[in-house]
mmCIF file of C-alpha atoms in Angstrom:
data_model
loop_
_atom_site.group_PDB
_atom_site.id
_atom_site.type_symbol
_atom_site.label_atom_id
_atom_site.label_comp_id
_atom_site.label_asym_id
_atom_site.label_seq_id
_atom_site.Cartn_x
_atom_site.Cartn_y
_atom_site.Cartn_z
ATOM 1 C CA ASP A 2 0.138 -0.020 -0.220
ATOM 2 C CA ALA A 3 1.389 3.391 -0.644
ATOM 3 C CA LYS A 4 2.174 5.492 2.357
ATOM 4 C CA THR A 5 2.813 8.893 0.751
ATOM 5 C CA THR A 6 0.438 11.814 0.186
ATOM 6 C CA GLN A 7 0.893 14.054 -2.836
ATOM 7 C CA PRO A 8 -1.444 16.656 -4.453
ATOM 8 C CA PRO A 9 -2.551 15.796 -7.541
ATOM 9 C CA SER A 10 -1.761 18.165 -9.953
ATOM 10 C CA MET A 11 0.286 21.673 -9.812
ATOM 11 C CA ASP A 12 1.289 24.296 -12.256
ATOM 12 C CA CYS A 13 3.970 26.023 -12.852
ATOM 13 C CA ALA A 14 5.309 28.864 -14.627
ATOM 14 C CA GLU A 15 8.613 28.123 -16.941
ATOM 15 C CA GLY A 16 12.116 29.249 -15.513
ATOM 16 C CA ARG A 17 10.490 29.569 -11.730
ATOM 17 C CA ALA A 18 10.506 27.310 -9.017
ATOM 18 C CA ALA A 19 8.664 24.298 -8.962
ATOM 19 C CA ASN A 20 7.883 23.292 -4.865
ATOM 20 C CA LEU A 21 6.398 19.533 -4.955
ATOM 21 C CA PRO A 22 4.971 18.578 -1.207
ATOM 22 C CA CYS A 23 4.905 15.581 -0.422
ATOM 23 C CA ASN A 24 3.003 14.037 2.975
ATOM 24 C CA HIS A 25 4.654 10.415 4.723
ATOM 25 C CA SER A 26 3.367 10.537 8.326
ATOM 26 C CA THR A 27 3.786 7.130 9.012
ATOM 27 C CA ILE A 28 7.695 6.475 7.721
ATOM 28 C CA SER A 29 9.793 4.372 9.625
ATOM 29 C CA GLY A 30 13.100 5.893 10.919
ATOM 30 C CA ASN A 31 15.354 3.484 8.229
ATOM 31 C CA GLU A 32 13.221 4.393 5.524
ATOM 32 C CA TYR A 33 14.165 6.981 2.492
ATOM 33 C CA VAL A 34 12.214 9.127 0.938
ATOM 34 C CA TYR A 35 12.697 8.733 -3.063
ATOM 35 C CA TRP A 36 11.099 10.723 -6.302
ATOM 36 C CA TYR A 37 10.899 9.792 -9.150
ATOM 37 C CA ARG A 38 9.000 11.057 -12.183
ATOM 38 C CA GLN A 39 7.606 9.792 -15.301
ATOM 39 C CA ILE A 40 7.456 11.115 -18.691
ATOM 40 C CA HIS A 41 4.384 10.487 -20.761
ATOM 41 C CA SER A 42 4.424 6.720 -19.889
ATOM 42 C CA GLN A 43 7.593 6.558 -20.407
ATOM 43 C CA GLY A 44 9.777 4.392 -17.344
ATOM 44 C CA PRO A 45 9.929 6.513 -14.254
ATOM 45 C CA GLN A 46 12.981 7.974 -13.425
ATOM 46 C CA TYR A 47 14.832 8.154 -10.795
ATOM 47 C CA ILE A 48 15.490 11.931 -9.283
ATOM 48 C CA ILE A 49 16.778 12.280 -5.679
ATOM 49 C CA HIS A 50 16.426 10.335 -2.374
ATOM 50 C CA GLY A 51 16.936 11.222 0.606
ATOM 51 C CA LEU A 52 16.791 10.347 5.018
ATOM 52 C CA LYS A 53 17.078 12.710 7.449
ATOM 53 C CA ASN A 54 19.121 15.432 6.068
ATOM 54 C CA ASN A 55 18.489 17.959 3.131
ATOM 55 C CA GLU A 56 19.816 17.013 -0.529
ATOM 56 C CA THR A 57 20.992 18.480 -3.370
ATOM 57 C CA ASN A 58 22.212 16.984 -6.879
ATOM 58 C CA GLU A 59 22.051 18.473 -10.096
ATOM 59 C CA MET A 60 18.392 18.065 -11.098
ATOM 60 C CA ALA A 61 16.577 18.883 -7.903
ATOM 61 C CA SER A 62 16.686 19.680 -4.424
ATOM 62 C CA LEU A 63 14.830 17.614 -1.649
ATOM 63 C CA ILE A 64 14.124 19.324 1.976
ATOM 64 C CA ILE A 65 13.208 16.864 4.713
ATOM 65 C CA THR A 66 11.421 18.510 7.650
ATOM 66 C CA GLU A 67 12.820 17.349 10.968
ATOM 67 C CA ASP A 68 10.098 14.859 12.220
ATOM 68 C CA ARG A 69 10.287 13.505 8.689
ATOM 69 C CA LYS A 70 6.915 13.406 8.064
ATOM 70 C CA SER A 71 7.268 15.247 4.708
ATOM 71 C CA SER A 72 9.060 16.680 1.796
ATOM 72 C CA THR A 73 9.496 18.893 -0.386
ATOM 73 C CA LEU A 74 10.989 18.434 -4.096
ATOM 74 C CA ILE A 75 12.327 21.317 -5.404
ATOM 75 C CA LEU A 76 13.254 21.888 -9.462
ATOM 76 C CA PRO A 77 14.649 25.402 -9.345
ATOM 77 C CA HIS A 78 14.260 26.728 -12.625
ATOM 78 C CA ALA A 79 11.678 24.570 -14.222
ATOM 79 C CA THR A 80 11.571 23.823 -17.760
ATOM 80 C CA LEU A 81 8.711 22.476 -20.243
ATOM 81 C CA ARG A 82 10.592 18.904 -20.316
ATOM 82 C CA ASP A 83 9.953 19.163 -16.538
ATOM 83 C CA THR A 84 5.961 18.593 -17.722
ATOM 84 C CA ALA A 85 5.808 14.867 -15.755
ATOM 85 C CA VAL A 86 4.183 12.750 -13.129
ATOM 86 C CA TYR A 87 6.119 13.123 -9.987
ATOM 87 C CA TYR A 88 6.511 10.412 -7.661
ATOM 88 C CA CYS A 89 7.345 10.993 -3.845
ATOM 89 C CA ILE A 90 8.264 7.216 -2.960
ATOM 90 C CA VAL A 91 8.604 5.785 0.417
ATOM 91 C CA ARG A 92 11.318 3.044 0.467
ATOM 92 C CA VAL A 93 10.257 -0.012 2.290
ATOM 93 C CA GLU A 94 13.474 -2.162 4.034
ATOM 94 C CA LYS A 95 13.370 -5.588 4.548
ATOM 95 C CA THR A 96 16.390 -7.900 5.115
ATOM 96 C CA GLY A 97 18.467 -6.535 1.892
ATOM 97 C CA PHE A 98 15.344 -6.188 0.149
ATOM 98 C CA GLN A 99 13.900 -2.917 -1.448
ATOM 99 C CA LYS A 100 10.988 -2.222 -3.234
ATOM 100 C CA LEU A 101 9.806 0.889 -4.046
ATOM 101 C CA VAL A 102 5.996 1.662 -2.861
ATOM 102 C CA PHE A 103 4.507 4.624 -5.615
ATOM 103 C CA GLY A 104 1.676 6.859 -4.891
ATOM 104 C CA THR A 105 -0.888 8.347 -6.597
ATOM 105 C CA GLY A 106 1.626 11.138 -7.809
ATOM 106 C CA THR A 107 1.659 14.638 -8.446
ATOM 107 C CA ARG A 108 0.971 15.981 -12.353
ATOM 108 C CA LEU A 109 3.630 18.917 -12.760
ATOM 109 C CA LEU A 110 2.406 21.115 -15.870
ATOM 110 C CA VAL A 111 5.103 23.578 -16.865
ATOM 111 C CA SER A 112 3.774 26.438 -19.150
ATOM 112 C CA PRO A 113 5.344 28.803 -21.391
ATOM 113 C CA ASP B 3 26.032 1.714 -21.675
ATOM 114 C CA ALA B 4 22.895 0.002 -22.178
ATOM 115 C CA GLY B 5 20.136 0.797 -19.850
ATOM 116 C CA VAL B 6 17.238 -1.567 -18.929
ATOM 117 C CA THR B 7 15.504 -3.135 -22.182
ATOM 118 C CA GLN B 8 11.855 -4.574 -22.675
ATOM 119 C CA SER B 9 10.196 -6.647 -24.994
ATOM 120 C CA PRO B 10 8.045 -6.135 -26.744
ATOM 121 C CA THR B 11 7.066 -2.717 -26.305
ATOM 122 C CA HIS B 12 3.283 -3.275 -27.362
ATOM 123 C CA LEU B 13 1.269 -6.169 -27.433
ATOM 124 C CA ILE B 14 -2.803 -7.708 -27.631
ATOM 125 C CA LYS B 15 -4.033 -10.629 -26.194
ATOM 126 C CA THR B 16 -7.086 -11.767 -26.058
ATOM 127 C CA ARG B 17 -9.061 -12.720 -22.732
ATOM 128 C CA GLY B 18 -7.627 -16.460 -21.256
ATOM 129 C CA GLN B 19 -4.661 -16.661 -23.473
ATOM 130 C CA GLN B 20 -1.041 -15.920 -21.823
ATOM 131 C CA VAL B 21 1.732 -13.844 -22.250
ATOM 132 C CA THR B 22 5.394 -13.861 -22.003
ATOM 133 C CA LEU B 23 7.094 -10.340 -21.494
ATOM 134 C CA ARG B 24 11.285 -9.989 -20.899
ATOM 135 C CA CYS B 25 13.775 -7.841 -19.322
ATOM 136 C CA SER B 26 17.190 -7.268 -19.691
ATOM 137 C CA PRO B 27 18.921 -5.598 -16.846
ATOM 138 C CA LYS B 28 20.777 -2.735 -16.878
ATOM 139 C CA SER B 29 24.466 -3.479 -17.180
ATOM 140 C CA GLY B 30 26.253 -5.062 -13.742
ATOM 141 C CA HIS B 31 23.098 -4.875 -12.040
ATOM 142 C CA ASP B 32 21.817 -8.180 -10.541
ATOM 143 C CA THR B 33 18.038 -7.252 -9.419
ATOM 144 C CA VAL B 34 15.151 -7.361 -11.484
ATOM 145 C CA SER B 35 11.883 -5.978 -10.107
ATOM 146 C CA TRP B 36 7.973 -5.969 -12.433
ATOM 147 C CA TYR B 37 5.965 -3.467 -11.854
ATOM 148 C CA GLN B 38 2.378 -3.162 -13.509
ATOM 149 C CA GLN B 39 1.007 0.396 -14.210
ATOM 150 C CA ALA B 40 -2.857 0.943 -15.055
ATOM 151 C CA LEU B 41 -4.342 3.525 -16.747
ATOM 152 C CA GLY B 42 -3.862 6.906 -15.014
ATOM 153 C CA GLN B 43 -2.729 4.847 -12.033
ATOM 154 C CA GLY B 44 1.079 4.821 -10.290
ATOM 155 C CA PRO B 45 3.063 1.866 -10.809
ATOM 156 C CA GLN B 46 2.278 -1.248 -8.530
ATOM 157 C CA PHE B 47 4.905 -3.422 -7.103
ATOM 158 C CA ILE B 48 4.614 -7.092 -8.932
ATOM 159 C CA PHE B 49 7.568 -9.298 -7.080
ATOM 160 C CA GLN B 50 11.299 -9.166 -7.246
ATOM 161 C CA TYR B 51 14.090 -11.646 -8.678
ATOM 162 C CA TYR B 52 17.756 -12.548 -7.666
ATOM 163 C CA GLU B 53 19.610 -15.312 -7.807
ATOM 164 C CA GLU B 54 16.967 -16.349 -9.813
ATOM 165 C CA GLU B 55 14.674 -16.547 -6.838
ATOM 166 C CA GLU B 56 11.615 -14.557 -6.297
ATOM 167 C CA ARG B 57 12.547 -12.148 -3.322
ATOM 168 C CA GLN B 58 9.475 -10.508 -2.609
ATOM 169 C CA ARG B 59 6.000 -10.512 -4.009
ATOM 170 C CA GLY B 60 3.229 -8.028 -4.028
ATOM 171 C CA ASN B 61 -0.439 -8.427 -3.921
ATOM 172 C CA PHE B 62 -1.038 -10.056 -7.121
ATOM 173 C CA PRO B 63 -1.979 -13.273 -7.726
ATOM 174 C CA ASP B 64 -0.403 -16.855 -8.793
ATOM 175 C CA ARG B 65 -1.096 -16.109 -12.793
ATOM 176 C CA PHE B 66 1.251 -14.096 -12.502
ATOM 177 C CA SER B 67 4.871 -15.488 -12.253
ATOM 178 C CA GLY B 68 8.417 -14.865 -12.850
ATOM 179 C CA HIS B 69 11.498 -16.075 -13.875
ATOM 180 C CA GLN B 70 15.798 -15.041 -13.865
ATOM 181 C CA PHE B 71 18.046 -15.822 -15.721
ATOM 182 C CA PRO B 72 21.835 -17.077 -14.594
ATOM 183 C CA ASN B 73 22.408 -13.611 -16.976
ATOM 184 C CA TYR B 74 20.261 -11.713 -14.549
ATOM 185 C CA SER B 75 17.850 -11.046 -17.467
ATOM 186 C CA SER B 76 13.968 -12.073 -16.640
ATOM 187 C CA GLU B 77 11.088 -12.916 -17.804
ATOM 188 C CA LEU B 78 6.881 -12.032 -16.376
ATOM 189 C CA ASN B 79 4.720 -14.847 -17.433
ATOM 190 C CA VAL B 80 0.842 -13.838 -16.700
ATOM 191 C CA ASN B 81 -1.743 -16.983 -17.723
ATOM 192 C CA ALA B 82 -5.778 -16.832 -18.052
ATOM 193 C CA LEU B 83 -5.269 -13.088 -18.735
ATOM 194 C CA TRP B 84 -7.869 -11.032 -18.081
ATOM 195 C CA LEU B 85 -9.265 -7.207 -19.255
ATOM 196 C CA GLY B 86 -7.889 -5.780 -15.786
ATOM 197 C CA ASP B 87 -4.325 -6.898 -16.678
ATOM 198 C CA SER B 88 -4.362 -4.078 -19.678
ATOM 199 C CA ALA B 89 -1.310 -2.411 -18.836
ATOM 200 C CA LEU B 90 2.078 -0.733 -18.922
ATOM 201 C CA TYR B 91 4.375 -3.521 -17.750
ATOM 202 C CA LEU B 92 7.542 -2.143 -16.075
ATOM 203 C CA CYS B 93 10.883 -3.741 -15.246
ATOM 204 C CA ALA B 94 13.081 -2.160 -12.999
ATOM 205 C CA SER B 95 16.932 -3.097 -12.141
ATOM 206 C CA SER B 96 19.310 -2.695 -9.261
ATOM 207 C CA LEU B 97 22.530 -3.823 -7.275
ATOM 208 C CA ALA B 98 21.110 -5.583 -4.733
ATOM 209 C CA LEU B 99 24.595 -5.346 -2.320
ATOM 210 C CA ASP B 100 24.395 -1.617 -2.805
ATOM 211 C CA SER B 101 21.810 -1.527 0.043
ATOM 212 C CA SER B 102 22.767 2.373 0.814
ATOM 213 C CA TYR B 103 21.955 3.679 -2.233
ATOM 214 C CA ASN B 104 19.714 1.168 -4.120
ATOM 215 C CA GLU B 105 18.412 3.386 -7.329
ATOM 216 C CA GLN B 106 16.393 1.104 -9.659
ATOM 217 C CA PHE B 107 16.654 2.088 -13.702
ATOM 218 C CA PHE B 108 13.575 1.627 -15.567
ATOM 219 C CA GLY B 109 12.876 0.482 -18.651
ATOM 220 C CA PRO B 110 10.534 1.800 -21.324
ATOM 221 C CA GLY B 111 7.408 -0.548 -20.458
ATOM 222 C CA THR B 112 5.416 -3.100 -22.191
ATOM 223 C CA ARG B 113 2.181 -2.135 -23.375
ATOM 224 C CA LEU B 114 -0.237 -4.682 -22.789
ATOM 225 C CA THR B 115 -3.230 -4.319 -24.041
ATOM 226 C CA VAL B 116 -6.099 -7.552 -23.487
ATOM 227 C CA LEU B 117 -9.213 -7.702 -25.680
#
């Protein structure tokens, strides 16, 4: 079962920052928060992940609240190609086995 | 470096038939996971294979079965197809021993339509 809650859709103007929220209030201490995105029914693409600290890579930044019950994915300068469904995922740890539990995702529309 | 590949890209079957989908993992990866994505929904975990064995299974009936070969490639088999099996089937590969950073790489998927 999915363990995350995301808004179904968001809009963003091209060039502006896109801030995508995610609620994961039942997350366990050893579970990571992952973000993937899926463009037009292609396979999902990894964006970023984190456990407790904020993370940044070439694609995005991930801000995790201190109580770890929510997080925000930030695309600093959204482009039209960032239009996609964004999934916030809690990675279930189980004796070395990992699976991704996808929620409903947020459909981000970046407009000119 | 080839990423995850899946075949075929599209498939049309009729109810009651059987289907086999194939996946080749990213070079260097030893673990393959399969997901089903119905239209408008997020992917749902079916099962995962490592060392040629099924490690964990999602909430899918026994009609869904799989196999992993010594070269780490994998097959997903679905028997007695019904209309509700129409979906995009995604394969993802990862490296099992890299437990601290287990990014899963997804293939483009196989679109299965059951008529």
